mmCIF file of C-alpha atoms in Angstrom:
data_model
loop_
_atom_site.group_PDB
_atom_site.id
_atom_site.type_symbol
_atom_site.label_atom_id
_atom_site.label_comp_id
_atom_site.label_asym_id
_atom_site.label_seq_id
_atom_site.Cartn_x
_atom_site.Cartn_y
_atom_site.Cartn_z
ATOM 1 C CA MET P 1 -38.246 6.860 -8.675
ATOM 2 C CA THR P 2 -35.336 4.537 -9.922
ATOM 3 C CA THR P 3 -32.105 4.914 -8.293
ATOM 4 C CA LEU P 4 -29.518 5.108 -11.053
ATOM 5 C CA PRO P 5 -26.095 3.087 -10.831
ATOM 6 C CA THR P 6 -23.220 5.036 -9.737
ATOM 7 C CA LEU P 7 -20.361 5.170 -12.190
ATOM 8 C CA LEU P 8 -17.067 6.089 -10.613
ATOM 9 C CA VAL P 9 -14.266 7.221 -13.366
ATOM 10 C CA LEU P 10 -10.803 7.728 -12.438
ATOM 11 C CA ASP P 11 -9.819 10.568 -14.534
ATOM 12 C CA ALA P 12 -7.373 11.191 -16.796
ATOM 13 C CA ASP P 13 -6.760 14.148 -19.299
ATOM 14 C CA PRO P 14 -8.857 14.211 -21.737
ATOM 15 C CA PRO P 15 -11.508 12.417 -19.822
ATOM 16 C CA PRO P 16 -13.850 10.063 -21.436
ATOM 17 C CA ARG P 17 -16.969 10.806 -23.547
ATOM 18 C CA LEU P 18 -19.905 9.140 -21.753
ATOM 19 C CA GLY P 19 -22.782 11.451 -23.198
ATOM 20 C CA ARG P 20 -24.963 8.125 -24.174
ATOM 21 C CA LEU P 21 -25.080 7.049 -21.024
ATOM 22 C CA THR P 22 -26.519 10.572 -19.850
ATOM 23 C CA GLY P 23 -29.942 9.610 -17.757
ATOM 24 C CA ARG P 24 -28.547 5.966 -17.423
ATOM 25 C CA ALA P 25 -25.745 6.478 -14.541
ATOM 26 C CA ARG P 26 -24.793 8.661 -12.143
ATOM 27 C CA ILE P 27 -21.084 9.530 -12.983
ATOM 28 C CA VAL P 28 -18.733 10.661 -10.686
ATOM 29 C CA HIS P 29 -15.297 11.712 -11.440
ATOM 30 C CA THR P 30 -12.515 11.162 -9.219
ATOM 31 C CA ASP P 31 -8.832 11.852 -8.997
ATOM 32 C CA ALA P 32 -6.260 9.044 -7.192
ATOM 33 C CA ALA P 33 -6.212 11.024 -3.981
ATOM 34 C CA HIS P 34 -10.110 10.826 -3.577
ATOM 35 C CA LEU P 35 -10.462 7.194 -4.885
ATOM 36 C CA ALA P 36 -10.384 5.030 -1.660
ATOM 37 C CA GLN P 37 -13.090 7.531 -0.189
ATOM 38 C CA ARG P 38 -15.435 7.220 -3.108
ATOM 39 C CA LEU P 39 -15.152 3.771 -4.032
ATOM 40 C CA PRO P 40 -17.698 2.405 -1.180
ATOM 41 C CA GLN P 41 -20.403 4.492 -3.235
ATOM 42 C CA ALA P 42 -19.679 3.130 -6.495
ATOM 43 C CA ASP P 43 -21.367 0.783 -8.425
ATOM 44 C CA VAL P 44 -18.889 0.392 -11.362
ATOM 45 C CA LEU P 45 -15.657 1.719 -11.722
ATOM 46 C CA LEU P 46 -14.033 2.910 -15.009
ATOM 47 C CA VAL P 47 -10.233 3.088 -14.904
ATOM 48 C CA TRP P 48 -9.848 5.441 -17.522
ATOM 49 C CA ASP P 49 -6.406 6.588 -16.058
ATOM 50 C CA PHE P 50 -5.139 3.174 -17.000
ATOM 51 C CA THR P 51 -1.249 4.373 -15.848
ATOM 52 C CA SER P 52 -2.351 4.919 -12.140
ATOM 53 C CA HIS P 53 -1.847 2.185 -9.301
ATOM 54 C CA ALA P 54 -4.701 4.007 -7.364
ATOM 55 C CA VAL P 55 -7.157 0.934 -7.455
ATOM 56 C CA ARG P 56 -4.421 -1.667 -6.245
ATOM 57 C CA GLU P 57 -3.704 0.945 -3.169
ATOM 58 C CA ALA P 58 -7.197 2.015 -2.704
ATOM 59 C CA TRP P 59 -8.800 -1.274 -3.041
ATOM 60 C CA PRO P 60 -8.091 -2.795 0.445
ATOM 61 C CA GLY P 61 -10.072 -0.314 2.306
ATOM 62 C CA GLU P 62 -13.385 -0.473 4.374
ATOM 63 C CA GLY P 63 -16.917 -0.311 3.045
ATOM 64 C CA PRO P 64 -18.181 -2.147 -0.006
ATOM 65 C CA ARG P 65 -16.587 -2.187 -3.583
ATOM 66 C CA PRO P 66 -17.991 -2.096 -7.037
ATOM 67 C CA ALA P 67 -19.273 -5.135 -8.758
ATOM 68 C CA TRP P 68 -17.707 -4.323 -11.868
ATOM 69 C CA VAL P 69 -14.102 -2.599 -12.748
ATOM 70 C CA HIS P 70 -13.445 -1.814 -16.480
ATOM 71 C CA THR P 71 -9.638 -0.536 -17.621
ATOM 72 C CA ALA P 72 -9.179 1.388 -20.504
ATOM 73 C CA SER P 73 -6.127 -0.933 -21.345
ATOM 74 C CA ALA P 74 -5.106 -4.355 -22.423
ATOM 75 C CA GLY P 75 -3.174 -4.679 -19.230
ATOM 76 C CA VAL P 76 -4.487 -5.418 -15.814
ATOM 77 C CA ASP P 77 -1.398 -5.538 -13.585
ATOM 78 C CA HIS P 78 -1.617 -2.144 -12.578
ATOM 79 C CA LEU P 79 -4.724 -2.526 -10.634
ATOM 80 C CA MET P 80 -4.801 -6.193 -9.850
ATOM 81 C CA GLY P 81 -4.026 -6.512 -6.168
ATOM 82 C CA PRO P 82 -4.493 -9.518 -4.262
ATOM 83 C CA GLU P 83 -7.774 -8.044 -2.807
ATOM 84 C CA LEU P 84 -9.158 -7.428 -6.052
ATOM 85 C CA ALA P 85 -7.854 -10.637 -7.363
ATOM 86 C CA ALA P 86 -9.850 -12.490 -4.372
ATOM 87 C CA SER P 87 -13.006 -10.324 -4.479
ATOM 88 C CA ASP P 88 -16.416 -11.463 -6.725
ATOM 89 C CA THR P 89 -16.008 -8.140 -8.428
ATOM 90 C CA VAL P 90 -15.934 -8.523 -12.375
ATOM 91 C CA VAL P 91 -12.951 -7.155 -14.250
ATOM 92 C CA THR P 92 -13.109 -6.318 -17.857
ATOM 93 C CA ASN P 93 -10.231 -4.686 -20.117
ATOM 94 C CA ALA P 94 -10.110 -3.076 -23.383
ATOM 95 C CA ARG P 95 -9.451 -6.189 -25.342
ATOM 96 C CA GLY P 96 -9.338 -5.674 -29.105
ATOM 97 C CA ILE P 97 -8.692 -1.801 -29.324
ATOM 98 C CA PHE P 98 -4.910 -1.819 -29.586
ATOM 99 C CA ASP P 99 -4.655 -5.009 -31.445
ATOM 100 C CA GLN P 100 -4.104 -4.036 -35.216
ATOM 101 C CA PRO P 101 -2.301 -0.964 -34.229
ATOM 102 C CA ILE P 102 0.311 -2.508 -32.503
ATOM 103 C CA ALA P 103 0.748 -5.100 -35.104
ATOM 104 C CA GLU P 104 1.702 -2.515 -37.365
ATOM 105 C CA TYR P 105 3.641 -0.700 -35.131
ATOM 106 C CA VAL P 106 5.951 -3.720 -34.742
ATOM 107 C CA ALA P 107 5.849 -4.053 -38.505
ATOM 108 C CA ALA P 108 7.032 -0.443 -39.043
ATOM 109 C CA LEU P 109 9.916 -1.173 -36.452
ATOM 110 C CA VAL P 110 10.995 -4.597 -38.736
ATOM 111 C CA LEU P 111 10.811 -2.834 -41.886
ATOM 112 C CA ALA P 112 12.878 0.469 -40.421
ATOM 113 C CA VAL P 113 15.509 -1.818 -38.801
ATOM 114 C CA ALA P 114 15.833 -4.047 -41.942
ATOM 115 C CA LYS P 115 16.029 -1.102 -44.208
ATOM 116 C CA ASP P 116 18.313 0.962 -41.964
ATOM 117 C CA LEU P 117 15.895 3.905 -41.932
ATOM 118 C CA PRO P 118 17.106 5.451 -38.827
ATOM 119 C CA ARG P 119 20.771 5.862 -39.888
ATOM 120 C CA THR P 120 19.006 7.080 -43.315
ATOM 121 C CA LEU P 121 17.690 10.004 -41.225
ATOM 122 C CA GLU P 122 20.738 10.641 -39.316
ATOM 123 C CA HIS P 123 22.808 10.951 -42.516
ATOM 124 C CA GLN P 124 20.177 13.318 -43.906
ATOM 125 C CA ARG P 125 20.600 15.345 -40.766
ATOM 126 C CA GLU P 126 24.352 15.606 -41.457
ATOM 127 C CA ARG P 127 23.774 16.017 -45.228
ATOM 128 C CA THR P 128 25.752 12.949 -45.872
ATOM 129 C CA TRP P 129 25.558 10.639 -48.841
ATOM 130 C CA ARG P 130 26.374 7.093 -47.627
ATOM 131 C CA HIS P 131 25.200 4.095 -49.668
ATOM 132 C CA ARG P 132 24.203 0.965 -47.906
ATOM 133 C CA GLU P 133 22.606 -2.480 -48.082
ATOM 134 C CA GLY P 134 19.373 -3.172 -46.530
ATOM 135 C CA ARG P 135 17.944 -6.541 -45.407
ATOM 136 C CA ARG P 136 15.387 -8.500 -47.073
ATOM 137 C CA VAL P 137 12.528 -8.976 -44.752
ATOM 138 C CA ALA P 138 10.873 -11.861 -46.492
ATOM 139 C CA GLY P 139 12.303 -14.980 -45.654
ATOM 140 C CA THR P 140 13.304 -13.890 -42.242
ATOM 141 C CA ARG P 141 12.128 -15.550 -38.880
ATOM 142 C CA ALA P 142 10.101 -14.103 -36.039
ATOM 143 C CA CYS P 143 9.151 -15.517 -32.447
ATOM 144 C CA VAL P 144 6.064 -13.435 -31.204
ATOM 145 C CA VAL P 145 5.731 -14.285 -27.536
ATOM 146 C CA GLY P 146 2.178 -13.894 -26.079
ATOM 147 C CA SER P 147 -0.751 -15.743 -27.911
ATOM 148 C CA GLY P 148 -3.433 -13.048 -27.036
ATOM 149 C CA PRO P 149 -5.386 -10.939 -29.661
ATOM 150 C CA ILE P 150 -2.221 -8.810 -30.125
ATOM 151 C CA GLY P 151 0.043 -11.324 -30.518
ATOM 152 C CA ARG P 152 -1.820 -13.212 -32.937
ATOM 153 C CA ALA P 153 -2.477 -9.880 -35.019
ATOM 154 C CA ILE P 154 1.586 -9.339 -35.014
ATOM 155 C CA VAL P 155 1.804 -12.993 -36.568
ATOM 156 C CA ARG P 156 -1.069 -12.073 -39.083
ATOM 157 C CA THR P 157 1.097 -8.638 -40.149
ATOM 158 C CA LEU P 158 4.270 -10.320 -40.243
ATOM 159 C CA LYS P 159 3.347 -13.066 -42.376
ATOM 160 C CA ALA P 160 2.054 -10.458 -45.049
ATOM 161 C CA LEU P 161 5.533 -9.410 -45.143
ATOM 162 C CA GLY P 162 6.887 -12.880 -45.922
ATOM 163 C CA VAL P 163 8.150 -13.359 -42.485
ATOM 164 C CA THR P 164 8.203 -16.773 -41.120
ATOM 165 C CA THR P 165 6.620 -16.657 -37.626
ATOM 166 C CA ALA P 166 6.297 -18.773 -34.489
ATOM 167 C CA LEU P 167 3.925 -18.063 -31.662
ATOM 168 C CA VAL P 168 4.341 -18.885 -28.140
ATOM 169 C CA GLY P 169 1.613 -19.018 -25.536
ATOM 170 C CA ARG P 170 0.999 -20.026 -22.068
ATOM 171 C CA VAL P 171 0.323 -23.741 -23.232
ATOM 172 C CA PRO P 172 1.136 -25.661 -26.226
ATOM 173 C CA ARG P 173 -1.787 -26.304 -28.575
ATOM 174 C CA THR P 174 -2.763 -26.507 -32.257
ATOM 175 C CA GLY P 175 -0.547 -23.379 -34.125
ATOM 176 C CA ILE P 176 0.816 -22.272 -30.866
ATOM 177 C CA HIS P 177 4.085 -23.218 -29.145
ATOM 178 C CA GLY P 178 4.477 -23.940 -25.298
ATOM 179 C CA PRO P 179 7.087 -22.309 -23.107
ATOM 180 C CA ALA P 180 9.228 -25.484 -23.566
ATOM 181 C CA ASP P 181 10.020 -24.564 -26.975
ATOM 182 C CA LEU P 182 10.647 -20.549 -26.144
ATOM 183 C CA ASP P 183 14.718 -20.838 -26.086
ATOM 184 C CA ARG P 184 14.877 -23.086 -29.135
ATOM 185 C CA LEU P 185 12.702 -20.756 -30.848
ATOM 186 C CA VAL P 186 14.234 -17.596 -29.867
ATOM 187 C CA SER P 187 17.583 -18.914 -30.866
ATOM 188 C CA ARG P 188 16.602 -19.450 -34.480
ATOM 189 C CA ALA P 189 14.647 -15.725 -34.636
ATOM 190 C CA ASP P 190 15.792 -12.876 -36.684
ATOM 191 C CA TRP P 191 13.204 -10.709 -34.839
ATOM 192 C CA VAL P 192 12.048 -11.638 -31.065
ATOM 193 C CA ILE P 193 8.628 -9.886 -30.124
ATOM 194 C CA ALA P 194 7.658 -9.761 -26.683
ATOM 195 C CA ALA P 195 3.776 -9.157 -26.745
ATOM 196 C CA ALA P 196 2.565 -11.374 -23.247
ATOM 197 C CA PRO P 197 0.800 -10.155 -20.336
ATOM 198 C CA LEU P 198 2.501 -9.545 -17.248
ATOM 199 C CA THR P 199 2.034 -12.418 -14.696
ATOM 200 C CA GLU P 200 4.190 -14.288 -12.251
ATOM 201 C CA GLN P 201 5.276 -16.401 -14.985
ATOM 202 C CA THR P 202 6.382 -13.694 -17.550
ATOM 203 C CA TYR P 203 7.678 -11.273 -14.858
ATOM 204 C CA GLY P 204 11.470 -10.840 -16.104
ATOM 205 C CA MET P 205 11.299 -13.543 -18.627
ATOM 206 C CA PHE P 206 13.741 -11.667 -21.343
ATOM 207 C CA ASP P 207 16.721 -11.936 -18.601
ATOM 208 C CA THR P 208 20.338 -12.797 -19.343
ATOM 209 C CA HIS P 209 19.819 -16.382 -20.369
ATOM 210 C CA ARG P 210 17.265 -15.516 -22.705
ATOM 211 C CA PHE P 211 19.248 -12.456 -24.414
ATOM 212 C CA GLY P 212 22.260 -15.117 -24.386
ATOM 213 C CA VAL P 213 20.583 -17.489 -26.642
ATOM 214 C CA MET P 214 19.739 -14.892 -29.344
ATOM 215 C CA GLN P 215 21.391 -14.921 -32.584
ATOM 216 C CA PRO P 216 23.824 -11.765 -32.566
ATOM 217 C CA SER P 217 22.000 -10.584 -35.708
ATOM 218 C CA ALA P 218 18.626 -10.999 -33.475
ATOM 219 C CA PHE P 219 16.547 -7.495 -33.135
ATOM 220 C CA PHE P 220 14.325 -7.807 -29.720
ATOM 221 C CA ILE P 221 11.017 -5.823 -29.543
ATOM 222 C CA ASN P 222 8.622 -5.271 -26.319
ATOM 223 C CA VAL P 223 5.102 -4.045 -26.869
ATOM 224 C CA GLY P 224 4.048 -6.088 -24.021
ATOM 225 C CA ARG P 225 4.659 -4.678 -20.393
ATOM 226 C CA GLY P 226 7.972 -2.982 -19.079
ATOM 227 C CA PRO P 227 8.966 -5.718 -16.104
ATOM 228 C CA LEU P 228 8.500 -8.744 -18.766
ATOM 229 C CA VAL P 229 12.308 -7.203 -19.543
ATOM 230 C CA ASP P 230 15.103 -7.319 -17.233
ATOM 231 C CA GLU P 231 16.329 -4.007 -18.501
ATOM 232 C CA ASP P 232 19.868 -4.623 -16.941
ATOM 233 C CA ALA P 233 20.495 -7.807 -18.855
ATOM 234 C CA LEU P 234 19.115 -6.164 -21.916
ATOM 235 C CA ALA P 235 21.850 -3.285 -21.207
ATOM 236 C CA GLN P 236 24.481 -5.659 -20.998
ATOM 237 C CA ALA P 237 23.448 -7.385 -24.123
ATOM 238 C CA LEU P 238 23.353 -4.575 -25.979
ATOM 239 C CA THR P 239 26.554 -3.055 -24.760
ATOM 240 C CA ARG P 240 28.266 -6.629 -25.636
ATOM 241 C CA ARG P 241 26.685 -6.855 -28.683
ATOM 242 C CA TRP P 242 24.951 -10.073 -27.775
ATOM 243 C CA ILE P 243 21.994 -9.056 -29.965
ATOM 244 C CA ALA P 244 22.332 -6.523 -32.748
ATOM 245 C CA GLY P 245 19.487 -4.228 -31.088
ATOM 246 C CA ALA P 246 16.126 -3.658 -29.320
ATOM 247 C CA ALA P 247 13.087 -1.393 -29.408
ATOM 248 C CA LEU P 248 11.071 -0.813 -26.329
ATOM 249 C CA ASP P 249 7.785 0.778 -26.460
ATOM 250 C CA VAL P 250 7.018 -0.147 -22.684
ATOM 251 C CA PHE P 251 9.326 0.175 -19.490
ATOM 252 C CA THR P 252 9.549 -0.656 -15.802
ATOM 253 C CA THR P 253 9.266 2.862 -14.860
ATOM 254 C CA GLU P 254 7.069 5.113 -17.005
ATOM 255 C CA PRO P 255 7.693 7.839 -18.263
ATOM 256 C CA LEU P 256 11.310 6.590 -18.765
ATOM 257 C CA PRO P 257 13.464 9.044 -16.420
ATOM 258 C CA GLU P 258 15.799 11.708 -18.223
ATOM 259 C CA ASP P 259 18.929 9.993 -16.546
ATOM 260 C CA SER P 260 18.252 6.788 -17.322
ATOM 261 C CA PRO P 261 21.050 4.944 -18.913
ATOM 262 C CA LEU P 262 18.606 3.359 -21.448
ATOM 263 C CA TRP P 263 18.292 6.448 -23.539
ATOM 264 C CA ASN P 264 22.047 6.115 -24.530
ATOM 265 C CA LEU P 265 22.311 2.522 -25.422
ATOM 266 C CA PRO P 266 23.922 1.452 -28.431
ATOM 267 C CA GLY P 267 21.184 0.068 -30.822
ATOM 268 C CA LEU P 268 18.305 0.724 -28.563
ATOM 269 C CA ILE P 269 14.975 2.702 -30.166
ATOM 270 C CA VAL P 270 12.937 4.239 -27.204
ATOM 271 C CA SER P 271 9.402 4.997 -27.795
ATOM 272 C CA PRO P 272 6.974 6.410 -25.353
ATOM 273 C CA HIS P 273 4.240 3.640 -24.712
ATOM 274 C CA MET P 274 2.814 4.758 -28.091
ATOM 275 C CA SER P 275 2.393 1.701 -30.047
ATOM 276 C CA GLY P 276 -1.081 0.739 -29.473
ATOM 277 C CA ASP P 277 -2.286 4.780 -29.844
ATOM 278 C CA THR P 278 -3.838 6.072 -33.050
ATOM 279 C CA VAL P 279 -5.868 8.800 -34.120
ATOM 280 C CA GLY P 280 -9.092 8.692 -32.431
ATOM 281 C CA TRP P 281 -8.188 5.569 -29.808
ATOM 282 C CA ARG P 282 -9.594 7.280 -26.649
ATOM 283 C CA ASP P 283 -12.748 7.759 -28.513
ATOM 284 C CA GLU P 284 -12.924 3.833 -29.563
ATOM 285 C CA LEU P 285 -12.100 3.112 -25.830
ATOM 286 C CA GLY P 286 -15.088 5.746 -24.590
ATOM 287 C CA LYS P 287 -17.327 3.766 -26.977
ATOM 288 C CA GLN P 288 -16.416 0.348 -25.910
ATOM 289 C CA PHE P 289 -16.744 1.030 -22.393
ATOM 290 C CA VAL P 290 -20.433 2.424 -23.274
ATOM 291 C CA GLU P 291 -21.387 -0.783 -25.107
ATOM 292 C CA LEU P 292 -20.143 -2.810 -21.896
ATOM 293 C CA TYR P 293 -22.117 -0.644 -19.604
ATOM 294 C CA GLU P 294 -25.320 -1.057 -21.563
ATOM 295 C CA ARG P 295 -24.784 -4.683 -21.615
ATOM 296 C CA TRP P 296 -24.524 -4.760 -17.906
ATOM 297 C CA ALA P 297 -27.529 -2.430 -17.266
ATOM 298 C CA ALA P 298 -29.459 -4.877 -19.386
ATOM 299 C CA GLY P 299 -28.308 -7.806 -17.169
ATOM 300 C CA ARG P 300 -26.284 -9.395 -20.215
ATOM 301 C CA SER P 301 -23.025 -10.872 -19.303
ATOM 302 C CA LEU P 302 -20.228 -9.022 -20.132
ATOM 303 C CA VAL P 303 -17.307 -9.703 -22.462
ATOM 304 C CA ASN P 304 -13.550 -8.919 -22.308
ATOM 305 C CA VAL P 305 -13.909 -10.862 -18.846
ATOM 306 C CA VAL P 306 -10.423 -10.916 -17.093
ATOM 307 C CA ASP P 307 -9.385 -14.287 -15.317
ATOM 308 C CA LYS P 308 -8.111 -12.386 -12.056
ATOM 309 C CA LYS P 309 -5.864 -15.378 -11.366
ATOM 310 C CA ARG P 310 -4.056 -15.479 -14.392
ATOM 311 C CA GLY P 311 -4.028 -11.801 -15.087
ATOM 312 C CA TYR P 312 -5.876 -11.885 -18.852
ATOM 313 C CA VAL P 313 -8.984 -12.952 -20.659
ATOM 314 C CA PRO P 314 -8.897 -16.599 -21.082
ATOM 315 C CA GLY P 315 -9.129 -18.305 -24.355
ATOM 316 C CA HIS P 316 -5.657 -17.698 -25.704
#
């Protein structure tokens, strides 16, 4: 009798739909509290709760570890501790699911800010008729930081609106600027968009210096990872009007605490880490994992394999 591989799922609500794997895997569900106890029995770990840091905390324990870990997210910083990074375990992510939804969200923010929609809605609630002039989006400049699939989708979408775009990646190459060009590009941009993975090199990259070189009319958007931004530096930049405004969809602490000063910063739009989440997104994530599992079970090479040292899927 063939022993089925054990698939351990770090759960979140609602759980993934894995019906296609019935009879092809022994599926065990766990919460964060019992993850360390169950890791040694797992051949594969599905990190469905991609907000949890339980993998980082449980991985250093005793016993064998899964040969493959998949996270239902684009970022891997929440699980990538030094022990996992140094192991032989293959890590994959949900690359490809969130690219266009996040690009559309960024475009929506650009249009909403340029056309002053937040104030229009505010005036409507107040029953106030106040004519204003909006900005033309076509012909403005954007600097997109992060040259992965999400950053490239943002560039394509903004170009369709007539925005002149510059894309910045880890290393310069055709069509992509390197870090040495970042300050120059940021200083000329109307829209500065952070879509980079969180690594040692990108942690806190948007700091007092970087906000200081932006134009007073610039608008900053973060759809990457919260710790890309020094939130105190952003608060200073907004309060002192170094920049015109900002929109954050990701934060250093999530959910954003009720007493956080970020809620009341002038010119800041706060959204609850939803830029990539569209109707049916969880089903897409589940389908993607099942397809990856079928490749793994058939002995085929996996796609979306993360370079554990760099912290993202290479090739961009």
